[in-house]
Short mmCIF file of C-alpha atoms and ligand atoms in Angstrom, two decimals:
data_model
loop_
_atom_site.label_atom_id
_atom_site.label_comp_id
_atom_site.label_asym_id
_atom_site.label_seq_id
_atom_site.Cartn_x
_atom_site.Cartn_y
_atom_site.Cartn_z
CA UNK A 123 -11.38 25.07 -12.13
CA UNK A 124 -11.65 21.96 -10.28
CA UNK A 125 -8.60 22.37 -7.91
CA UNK A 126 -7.73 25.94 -6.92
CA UNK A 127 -8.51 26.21 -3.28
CA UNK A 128 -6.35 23.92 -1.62
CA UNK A 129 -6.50 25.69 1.89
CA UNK A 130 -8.36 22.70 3.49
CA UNK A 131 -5.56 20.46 3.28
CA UNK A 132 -3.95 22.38 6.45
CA UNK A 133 -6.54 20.70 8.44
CA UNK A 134 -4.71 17.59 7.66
CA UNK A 135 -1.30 18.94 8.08
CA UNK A 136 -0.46 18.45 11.85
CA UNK A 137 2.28 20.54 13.93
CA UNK A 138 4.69 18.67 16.28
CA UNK A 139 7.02 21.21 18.15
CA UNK A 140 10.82 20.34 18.57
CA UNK A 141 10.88 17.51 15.99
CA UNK A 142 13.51 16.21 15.35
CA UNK A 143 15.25 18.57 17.66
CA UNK A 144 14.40 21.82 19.87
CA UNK A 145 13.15 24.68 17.71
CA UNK A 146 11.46 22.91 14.59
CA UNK A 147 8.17 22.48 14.11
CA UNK A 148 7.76 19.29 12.36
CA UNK A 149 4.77 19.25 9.51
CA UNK A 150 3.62 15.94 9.89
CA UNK A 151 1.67 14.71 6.14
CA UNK A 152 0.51 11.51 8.03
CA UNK A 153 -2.91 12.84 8.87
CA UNK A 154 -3.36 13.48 4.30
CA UNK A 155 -2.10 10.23 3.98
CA UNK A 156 -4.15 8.81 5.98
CA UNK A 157 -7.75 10.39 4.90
CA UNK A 158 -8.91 9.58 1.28
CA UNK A 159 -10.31 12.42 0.40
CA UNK A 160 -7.07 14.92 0.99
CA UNK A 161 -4.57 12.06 -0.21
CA UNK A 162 -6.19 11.85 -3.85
CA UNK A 163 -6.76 15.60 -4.21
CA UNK A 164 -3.24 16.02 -3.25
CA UNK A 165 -2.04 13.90 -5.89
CA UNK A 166 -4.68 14.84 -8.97
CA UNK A 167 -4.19 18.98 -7.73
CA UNK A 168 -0.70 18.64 -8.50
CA UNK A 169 -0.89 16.62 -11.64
CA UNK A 170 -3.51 18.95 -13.05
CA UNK A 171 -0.84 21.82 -12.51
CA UNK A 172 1.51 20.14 -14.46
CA UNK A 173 1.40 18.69 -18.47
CA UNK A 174 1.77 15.12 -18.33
CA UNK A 175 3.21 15.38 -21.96
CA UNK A 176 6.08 17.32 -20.80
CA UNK A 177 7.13 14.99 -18.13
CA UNK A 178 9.36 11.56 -18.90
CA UNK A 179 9.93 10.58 -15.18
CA UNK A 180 8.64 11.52 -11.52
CA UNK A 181 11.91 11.76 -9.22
CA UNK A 182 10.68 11.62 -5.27
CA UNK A 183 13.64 12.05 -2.38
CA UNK A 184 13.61 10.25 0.40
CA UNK A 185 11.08 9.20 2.63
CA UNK A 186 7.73 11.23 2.04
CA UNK A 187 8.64 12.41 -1.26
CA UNK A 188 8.50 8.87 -2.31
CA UNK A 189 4.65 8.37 -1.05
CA UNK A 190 3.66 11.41 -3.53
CA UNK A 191 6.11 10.33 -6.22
CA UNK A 192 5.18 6.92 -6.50
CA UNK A 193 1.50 8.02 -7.28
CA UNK A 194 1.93 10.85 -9.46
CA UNK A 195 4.51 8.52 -11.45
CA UNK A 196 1.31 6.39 -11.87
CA UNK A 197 -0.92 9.18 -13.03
CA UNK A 198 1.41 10.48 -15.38
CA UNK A 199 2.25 6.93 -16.91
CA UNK A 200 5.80 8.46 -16.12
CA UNK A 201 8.85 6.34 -15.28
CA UNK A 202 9.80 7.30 -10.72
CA UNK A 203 13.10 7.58 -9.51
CA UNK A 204 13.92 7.63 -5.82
CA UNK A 205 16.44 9.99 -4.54
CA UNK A 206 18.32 8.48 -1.60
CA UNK A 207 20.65 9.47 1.10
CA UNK A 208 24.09 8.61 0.67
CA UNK A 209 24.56 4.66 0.91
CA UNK A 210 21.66 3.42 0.15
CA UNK A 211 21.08 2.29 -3.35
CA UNK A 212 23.07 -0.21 -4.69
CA UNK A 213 23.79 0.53 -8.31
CA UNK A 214 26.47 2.94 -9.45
CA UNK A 215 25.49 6.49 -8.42
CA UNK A 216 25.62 10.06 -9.00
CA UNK A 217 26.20 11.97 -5.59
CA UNK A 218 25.13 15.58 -4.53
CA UNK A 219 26.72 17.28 -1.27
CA UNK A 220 24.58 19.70 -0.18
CA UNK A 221 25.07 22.27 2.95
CA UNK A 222 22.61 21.14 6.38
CA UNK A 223 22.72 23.61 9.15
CA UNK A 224 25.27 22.36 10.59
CA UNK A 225 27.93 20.30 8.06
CA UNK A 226 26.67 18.66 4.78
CA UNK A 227 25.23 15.70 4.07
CA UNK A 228 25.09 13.77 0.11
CA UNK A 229 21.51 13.00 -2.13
CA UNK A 230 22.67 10.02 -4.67
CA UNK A 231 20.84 8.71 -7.74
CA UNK A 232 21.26 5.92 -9.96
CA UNK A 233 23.50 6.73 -12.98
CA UNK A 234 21.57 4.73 -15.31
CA UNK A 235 17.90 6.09 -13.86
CA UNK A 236 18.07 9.43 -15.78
CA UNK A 237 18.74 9.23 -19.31
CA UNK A 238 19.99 12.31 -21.68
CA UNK A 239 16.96 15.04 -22.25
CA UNK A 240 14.39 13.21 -19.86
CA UNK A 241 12.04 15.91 -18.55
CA UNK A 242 12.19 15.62 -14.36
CA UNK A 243 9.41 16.28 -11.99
CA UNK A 244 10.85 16.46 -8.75
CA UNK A 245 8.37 16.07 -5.64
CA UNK A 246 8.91 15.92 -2.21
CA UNK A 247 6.99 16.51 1.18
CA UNK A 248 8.06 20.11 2.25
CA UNK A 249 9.92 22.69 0.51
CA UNK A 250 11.87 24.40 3.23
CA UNK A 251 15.25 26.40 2.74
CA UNK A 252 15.11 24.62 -0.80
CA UNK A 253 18.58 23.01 -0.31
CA UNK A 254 17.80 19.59 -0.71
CA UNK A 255 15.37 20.59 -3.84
CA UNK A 256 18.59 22.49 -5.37
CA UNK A 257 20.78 19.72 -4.75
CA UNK A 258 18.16 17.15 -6.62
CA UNK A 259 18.43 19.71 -9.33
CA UNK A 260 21.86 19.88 -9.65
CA UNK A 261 21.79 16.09 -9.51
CA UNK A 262 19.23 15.60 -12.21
CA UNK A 263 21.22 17.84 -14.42
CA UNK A 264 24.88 16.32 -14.09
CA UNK A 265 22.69 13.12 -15.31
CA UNK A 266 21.63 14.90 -18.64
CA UNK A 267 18.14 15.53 -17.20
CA UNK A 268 15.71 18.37 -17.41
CA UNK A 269 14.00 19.88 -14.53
CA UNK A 270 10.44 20.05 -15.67
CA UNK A 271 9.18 21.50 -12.44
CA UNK A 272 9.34 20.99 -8.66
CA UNK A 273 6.38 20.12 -6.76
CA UNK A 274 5.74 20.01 -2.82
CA UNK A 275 2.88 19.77 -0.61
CA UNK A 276 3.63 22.35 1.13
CA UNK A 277 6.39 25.34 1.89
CA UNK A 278 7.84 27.09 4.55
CA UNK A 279 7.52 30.52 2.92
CA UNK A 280 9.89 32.10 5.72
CA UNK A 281 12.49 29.84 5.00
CA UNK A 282 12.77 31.14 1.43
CA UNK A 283 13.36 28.23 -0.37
CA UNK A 284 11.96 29.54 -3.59
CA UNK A 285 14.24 32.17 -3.97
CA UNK A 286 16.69 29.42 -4.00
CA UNK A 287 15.20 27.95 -6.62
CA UNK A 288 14.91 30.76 -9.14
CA UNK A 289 14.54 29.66 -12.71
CA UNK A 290 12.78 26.61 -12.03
CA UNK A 291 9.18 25.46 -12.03
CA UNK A 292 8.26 25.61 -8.52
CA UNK A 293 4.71 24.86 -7.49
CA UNK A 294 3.08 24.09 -4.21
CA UNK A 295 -0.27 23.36 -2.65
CA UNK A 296 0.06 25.31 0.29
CA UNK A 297 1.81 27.17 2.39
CA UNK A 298 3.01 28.27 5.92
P1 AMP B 358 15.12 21.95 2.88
O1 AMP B 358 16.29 21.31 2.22
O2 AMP B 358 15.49 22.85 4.00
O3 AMP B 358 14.18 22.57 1.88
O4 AMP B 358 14.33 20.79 3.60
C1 AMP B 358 13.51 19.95 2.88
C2 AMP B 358 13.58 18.54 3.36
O5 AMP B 358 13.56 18.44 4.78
C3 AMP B 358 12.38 17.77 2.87
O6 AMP B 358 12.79 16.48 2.52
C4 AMP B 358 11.42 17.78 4.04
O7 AMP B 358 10.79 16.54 4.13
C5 AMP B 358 12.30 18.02 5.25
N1 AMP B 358 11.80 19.10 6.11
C6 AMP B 358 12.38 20.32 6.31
N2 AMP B 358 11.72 21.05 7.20
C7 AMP B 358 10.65 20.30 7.58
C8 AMP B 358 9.57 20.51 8.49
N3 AMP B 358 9.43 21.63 9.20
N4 AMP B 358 8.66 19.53 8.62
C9 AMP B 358 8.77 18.38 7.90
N5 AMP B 358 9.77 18.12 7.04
C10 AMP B 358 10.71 19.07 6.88
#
């Protein structure tokens, strides 16, 4: 199997304490974006995980998810649809409040960019508590689309955001 030990990429995964705020350590991607080699097996690991026959469009969430959406969109020959936070896109939209630590905050989409039975990837960065993932679900699904799977670089396996998830495809590279 070309891609099945994907331990490596933690050397280009790089830990900044108390980012954004006291207490969180920040996984910075910049270092695998940067460096050829880990930014292309990134991409073709998780595309060989998933069929692209059974995916219609790549979905990414803002910021990083867009930088691995955009390119796995492009692999698949798949149609990419960026997730935004609240006021940013400037079409009719779908919105998504979903619970933060402290509050809530709102994930829109584009009415028009999912159409009825599409078959979602949904890719972002880090999978953490899951909350924002679950909330792009939810999203996708009040559009009429299918989650076909949802795909991070890495997760926070303490922060249990697969359990949040249960039911859906979710598949990552590594994790912490
Ligand atoms: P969650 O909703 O808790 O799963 O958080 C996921 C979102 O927050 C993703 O968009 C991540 O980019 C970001 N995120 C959460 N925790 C971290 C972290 N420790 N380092 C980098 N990004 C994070």
């Amino acid at each position: 199997m070309p891609y099945e030990d994907h331990e490596w990429l933690k050397d280009f995964i790089r830990d900044i304490p108390d980012f954004p705020k006291k207490g969180v350590v920040f996984k910075d991607i910049t270092p695998l974006l940067a460096d050829k080699k880990a930014f292309t097996y990134t991409i073709d690991a998780i595309a060989f995980h998933f069929d692209r026959d059974e995916i219609d469009r790549v979905l990414g969430i803002e910021a990083r998810g867009f930088m691995i959406a955009a390119p796995l969109s492009y692999r698949f020959t798949a149609g990419l649809i960026p997730v935004r936070k609240r006021g940013k896109l400037p079409w009719d939209v779908e919105v998504q409040e979903y619970e933060l630590e402290y509050g809530t905050d709102q994930l829109e989409v584009h009415r028009d960019a999912i159409k009825e039975g599409d078959r979602i990837l949904i890719v972002d960065d880090v999978l953490a508590t899951g909350g924002t993932a679950l909330a792009t679900a939810k999203l996708t699904e009040r559009c009429g689309g299918k989650v076909a799977g949802i795909a991070t670089i890495m997760e926070l396996m303490f922060l249990g955001g697969r359990e949040k998830l249960k039911g859906y495809e979710v598949f990552s590279l590594i994790s912490f």
